[in-house]
PDB file of C-alpha atoms in Angstrom:
ATOM      1  CA  UNK D  23      99.623 136.308  66.799  1.00 77.00           C
ATOM      2  CA  UNK D  24     102.892 138.182  66.119  1.00 89.00           C
ATOM      3  CA  UNK D  25     106.338 136.591  66.049  1.00 88.00           C
ATOM      4  CA  UNK D  26     107.111 138.316  69.308  1.00 88.00           C
ATOM      5  CA  UNK D  27     104.133 136.795  71.111  1.00 89.00           C
ATOM      6  CA  UNK D  28     104.860 133.399  69.653  1.00 89.00           C
ATOM      7  CA  UNK D  29     108.442 133.407  70.896  1.00 89.00           C
ATOM      8  CA  UNK D  30     107.272 134.556  74.317  1.00 91.00           C
ATOM      9  CA  UNK D  31     104.681 131.758  74.491  1.00 90.00           C
ATOM     10  CA  UNK D  32     107.211 129.208  73.353  1.00 91.00           C
ATOM     11  CA  UNK D  33     109.635 130.384  76.038  1.00 92.00           C
ATOM     12  CA  UNK D  34     106.958 130.044  78.735  1.00 94.00           C
ATOM     13  CA  UNK D  35     106.094 126.488  77.462  1.00 93.00           C
ATOM     14  CA  UNK D  36     109.774 125.440  77.570  1.00 94.00           C
ATOM     15  CA  UNK D  37     110.178 126.761  81.141  1.00 94.00           C
ATOM     16  CA  UNK D  38     106.957 125.047  82.209  1.00 93.00           C
ATOM     17  CA  UNK D  39     108.090 121.711  80.683  1.00 93.00           C
ATOM     18  CA  UNK D  40     111.480 121.994  82.495  1.00 90.00           C
ATOM     19  CA  UNK D  41     109.782 122.707  85.843  1.00 91.00           C
ATOM     20  CA  UNK D  42     107.491 119.734  85.432  1.00 90.00           C
ATOM     21  CA  UNK D  43     110.418 117.467  84.534  1.00 89.00           C
ATOM     22  CA  UNK D  44     112.415 118.635  87.596  1.00 88.00           C
ATOM     23  CA  UNK D  45     109.402 117.993  89.885  1.00 85.00           C
ATOM     24  CA  UNK D  46     108.735 114.565  88.505  1.00 81.00           C
ATOM     25  CA  UNK D  47     112.380 113.404  88.664  1.00 78.00           C
ATOM     26  CA  UNK D  48     112.791 114.897  92.125  1.00 75.00           C
ATOM     27  CA  UNK D  49     109.689 113.013  93.389  1.00 71.00           C
ATOM     28  CA  UNK D  50     110.983 109.747  91.939  1.00 66.00           C
ATOM     29  CA  UNK D  51     114.302 110.202  93.877  1.00 63.00           C
ATOM     30  CA  UNK D  52     112.732 111.081  97.197  1.00 65.00           C
ATOM     31  CA  UNK D  53     109.711 108.709  97.291  1.00 67.00           C
ATOM     32  CA  UNK D  54     111.325 105.387  98.028  1.00 77.00           C
ATOM     33  CA  UNK D  55     109.668 102.347  99.528  1.00 83.00           C
ATOM     34  CA  UNK D  56     110.922 101.727 103.086  1.00 86.00           C
ATOM     35  CA  UNK D  57     111.135  98.075 104.141  1.00 89.00           C
ATOM     36  CA  UNK D  58     112.336  95.978 107.061  1.00 91.00           C
ATOM     37  CA  UNK D  59     114.213  92.749 106.270  1.00 92.00           C
ATOM     38  CA  UNK D  60     111.087  90.558 106.703  1.00 89.00           C
ATOM     39  CA  UNK D  61     108.933  92.872 104.617  1.00 90.00           C
ATOM     40  CA  UNK D  62     111.455  92.865 101.731  1.00 90.00           C
ATOM     41  CA  UNK D  63     111.800  89.114 102.059  1.00 88.00           C
ATOM     42  CA  UNK D  64     108.044  88.727 101.493  1.00 88.00           C
ATOM     43  CA  UNK D  65     107.967  90.978  98.359  1.00 89.00           C
ATOM     44  CA  UNK D  66     111.574  90.669  97.095  1.00 86.00           C
ATOM     45  CA  UNK D  67     110.702  89.505  93.551  1.00 87.00           C
ATOM     46  CA  UNK D  68     108.555  92.600  93.086  1.00 88.00           C
ATOM     47  CA  UNK D  69     111.341  95.001  93.934  1.00 88.00           C
ATOM     48  CA  UNK D  70     114.425  93.446  92.302  1.00 91.00           C
ATOM     49  CA  UNK D  71     116.318  96.195  90.560  1.00 89.00           C
ATOM     50  CA  UNK D  72     114.210  99.010  92.063  1.00 90.00           C
ATOM     51  CA  UNK D  73     115.676 101.539  94.462  1.00 91.00           C
ATOM     52  CA  UNK D  74     114.406 101.150  98.039  1.00 92.00           C
ATOM     53  CA  UNK D  75     115.322 101.921 101.676  1.00 93.00           C
ATOM     54  CA  UNK D  76     116.008  98.937 103.926  1.00 94.00           C
ATOM     55  CA  UNK D  77     116.226  98.995 107.781  1.00 93.00           C
ATOM     56  CA  UNK D  78     117.848  96.352 109.955  1.00 93.00           C
ATOM     57  CA  UNK D  79     120.415  95.493 112.617  1.00 93.00           C
ATOM     58  CA  UNK D  80     123.995  94.364 111.661  1.00 94.00           C
ATOM     59  CA  UNK D  81     124.543  90.654 112.398  1.00 93.00           C
ATOM     60  CA  UNK D  82     127.305  90.148 114.999  1.00 92.00           C
ATOM     61  CA  UNK D  83     130.590  89.101 113.342  1.00 92.00           C
ATOM     62  CA  UNK D  84     129.314  89.448 109.749  1.00 94.00           C
ATOM     63  CA  UNK D  85     131.341  92.648 108.800  1.00 94.00           C
ATOM     64  CA  UNK D  86     133.971  92.129 106.175  1.00 94.00           C
ATOM     65  CA  UNK D  87     136.056  95.251 105.150  1.00 92.00           C
ATOM     66  CA  UNK D  88     138.544  95.958 102.536  1.00 89.00           C
ATOM     67  CA  UNK D  89     139.994  99.301 103.585  1.00 83.00           C
ATOM     68  CA  UNK D  90     142.007  99.752 100.374  1.00 85.00           C
ATOM     69  CA  UNK D  91     138.937  99.600  98.030  1.00 88.00           C
ATOM     70  CA  UNK D  92     136.378 100.887 100.629  1.00 89.00           C
ATOM     71  CA  UNK D  93     134.497  97.659 100.014  1.00 92.00           C
ATOM     72  CA  UNK D  94     132.141  96.471 102.763  1.00 94.00           C
ATOM     73  CA  UNK D  95     130.053  93.354 103.107  1.00 96.00           C
ATOM     74  CA  UNK D  96     127.836  92.455 106.051  1.00 96.00           C
ATOM     75  CA  UNK D  97     124.488  90.966 106.957  1.00 95.00           C
ATOM     76  CA  UNK D  98     121.521  92.580 108.540  1.00 95.00           C
ATOM     77  CA  UNK D  99     118.538  91.095 110.276  1.00 93.00           C
ATOM     78  CA  UNK D 100     115.290  92.321 111.725  1.00 87.00           C
ATOM     79  CA  UNK D 101     115.023  92.587 115.547  1.00 77.00           C
ATOM     80  CA  UNK D 102     111.634  91.349 116.786  1.00 70.00           C
ATOM     81  CA  UNK D 103     111.750  88.166 114.641  1.00 57.00           C
ATOM     82  CA  UNK D 104     113.375  85.935 117.164  1.00 54.00           C
ATOM     83  CA  UNK D 105     116.033  86.799 119.753  1.00 51.00           C
ATOM     84  CA  UNK D 106     118.952  86.301 117.456  1.00 54.00           C
ATOM     85  CA  UNK D 107     119.722  86.733 113.759  1.00 51.00           C
ATOM     86  CA  UNK D 108     117.896  83.644 112.435  1.00 52.00           C
ATOM     87  CA  UNK D 109     118.810  82.376 108.973  1.00 52.00           C
ATOM     88  CA  UNK D 110     115.260  83.060 107.819  1.00 59.00           C
ATOM     89  CA  UNK D 111     115.353  86.791 108.213  1.00 79.00           C
ATOM     90  CA  UNK D 112     118.845  87.885 107.162  1.00 90.00           C
ATOM     91  CA  UNK D 113     119.930  89.904 104.155  1.00 93.00           C
ATOM     92  CA  UNK D 114     123.413  90.088 102.700  1.00 95.00           C
ATOM     93  CA  UNK D 115     124.509  93.708 101.960  1.00 96.00           C
ATOM     94  CA  UNK D 116     127.316  95.096  99.755  1.00 96.00           C
ATOM     95  CA  UNK D 117     128.338  98.716 100.178  1.00 96.00           C
ATOM     96  CA  UNK D 118     131.214 100.639  98.670  1.00 94.00           C
ATOM     97  CA  UNK D 119     132.075 103.983 100.286  1.00 91.00           C
ATOM     98  CA  UNK D 120     132.983 105.786 103.443  1.00 90.00           C
ATOM     99  CA  UNK D 121     131.551 103.993 106.572  1.00 91.00           C
ATOM    100  CA  UNK D 122     130.048 106.198 109.408  1.00 91.00           C
ATOM    101  CA  UNK D 123     131.924 106.079 112.714  1.00 88.00           C
ATOM    102  CA  UNK D 124     128.844 104.695 114.458  1.00 89.00           C
ATOM    103  CA  UNK D 125     128.746 101.619 112.164  1.00 92.00           C
ATOM    104  CA  UNK D 126     129.657  98.400 114.040  1.00 92.00           C
ATOM    105  CA  UNK D 127     128.292  95.012 114.984  1.00 91.00           C
ATOM    106  CA  UNK D 128     124.739  95.050 116.168  1.00 90.00           C
ATOM    107  CA  UNK D 129     124.169  98.715 115.146  1.00 91.00           C
ATOM    108  CA  UNK D 130     120.852  99.749 113.605  1.00 92.00           C
ATOM    109  CA  UNK D 131     121.273 100.777 109.950  1.00 94.00           C
ATOM    110  CA  UNK D 132     119.179 102.291 107.219  1.00 94.00           C
ATOM    111  CA  UNK D 133     120.351 101.481 103.681  1.00 95.00           C
ATOM    112  CA  UNK D 134     119.403 102.905 100.329  1.00 94.00           C
ATOM    113  CA  UNK D 135     120.017 100.839  97.200  1.00 95.00           C
ATOM    114  CA  UNK D 136     118.780  97.970  95.115  1.00 94.00           C
ATOM    115  CA  UNK D 137     118.344  94.208  95.448  1.00 93.00           C
ATOM    116  CA  UNK D 138     120.109  92.290  92.702  1.00 90.00           C
ATOM    117  CA  UNK D 139     118.896  89.084  91.049  1.00 89.00           C
ATOM    118  CA  UNK D 140     121.334  87.171  93.244  1.00 91.00           C
ATOM    119  CA  UNK D 141     119.523  88.404  96.377  1.00 89.00           C
ATOM    120  CA  UNK D 142     122.346  90.668  97.606  1.00 94.00           C
ATOM    121  CA  UNK D 143     121.270  94.271  98.545  1.00 96.00           C
ATOM    122  CA  UNK D 144     123.742  96.744  96.881  1.00 96.00           C
ATOM    123  CA  UNK D 145     123.581  99.904  98.942  1.00 96.00           C
ATOM    124  CA  UNK D 146     124.734 103.248  97.729  1.00 94.00           C
ATOM    125  CA  UNK D 147     123.847 105.051 100.995  1.00 94.00           C
ATOM    126  CA  UNK D 148     124.533 103.742 104.514  1.00 95.00           C
ATOM    127  CA  UNK D 149     123.203 105.446 107.620  1.00 93.00           C
ATOM    128  CA  UNK D 150     124.040 104.047 111.081  1.00 92.00           C
ATOM    129  CA  UNK D 151     121.679 105.120 113.860  1.00 85.00           C
ATOM    130  CA  UNK D 152     123.119 106.550 117.074  1.00 76.00           C
ATOM    131  CA  UNK D 153     123.407 104.125 119.924  1.00 63.00           C
ATOM    132  CA  UNK D 154     120.782 104.256 122.735  1.00 62.00           C
ATOM    133  CA  UNK D 155     123.377 105.503 125.274  1.00 57.00           C
ATOM    134  CA  UNK D 156     122.078 109.013 124.509  1.00 53.00           C
ATOM    135  CA  UNK D 157     118.621 108.207 126.022  1.00 55.00           C
ATOM    136  CA  UNK D 158     117.861 109.998 129.241  1.00 57.00           C
ATOM    137  CA  UNK D 159     118.053 108.117 132.549  1.00 57.00           C
ATOM    138  CA  UNK D 160     115.091 107.762 134.875  1.00 60.00           C
ATOM    139  CA  UNK D 161     114.768 109.681 138.175  1.00 59.00           C
ATOM    140  CA  UNK D 162     115.430 106.483 140.176  1.00 62.00           C
ATOM    141  CA  UNK D 163     118.646 105.741 138.156  1.00 62.00           C
ATOM    142  CA  UNK D 164     119.864 109.243 138.758  1.00 59.00           C
ATOM    143  CA  UNK D 165     119.261 108.930 142.534  1.00 60.00           C
ATOM    144  CA  UNK D 166     121.265 105.680 142.578  1.00 66.00           C
ATOM    145  CA  UNK D 167     124.137 107.271 140.654  1.00 61.00           C
ATOM    146  CA  UNK D 168     124.372 110.328 142.928  1.00 60.00           C
ATOM    147  CA  UNK D 169     123.570 108.751 146.289  1.00 60.00           C
ATOM    148  CA  UNK D 170     120.243 108.404 148.042  1.00 52.00           C
ATOM    149  CA  UNK D 171     119.850 112.008 149.013  1.00 51.00           C
ATOM    150  CA  UNK D 172     121.631 115.046 147.726  1.00 49.00           C
ATOM    151  CA  UNK D 173     121.033 118.638 148.614  1.00 51.00           C
ATOM    152  CA  UNK D 174     117.673 119.728 147.103  1.00 52.00           C
ATOM    153  CA  UNK D 175     116.541 116.136 146.197  1.00 51.00           C
ATOM    154  CA  UNK D 176     114.280 114.347 148.635  1.00 52.00           C
ATOM    155  CA  UNK D 177     112.908 110.847 148.267  1.00 48.00           C
TER     156      UNK D 177
END
């Protein structure tokens, strides 16, 4: 093997190692566990300090903001586990950053971050889902809104 072939082979090896490293680190960033509040509660000790995604609904009246430092604290709960935010299925969240316009009491949120040893979920990404007012109305609702019979619509 000549020196030129050795350098070429070494260059290919370095490029291959870099590509593998990029793929592995990229997969670690994008492949996060996705939990609801109750699911995380059941396995919390297992995921302390590990990055995960957490979904829930903001507890009414729990939002505390500090606009000067962009500090935000609130609680989330999981709908479907009781009609209100019971103490059993709530999670305290701390987030520092810009808050989406759709974030408010009782909005659905998806958070990305880690659970600390103190049980507080420290989020570094906050996504507030769009409200359901964008869902389409039924045909009967549309008829009520526009009168019983309009031109071209027959009941």
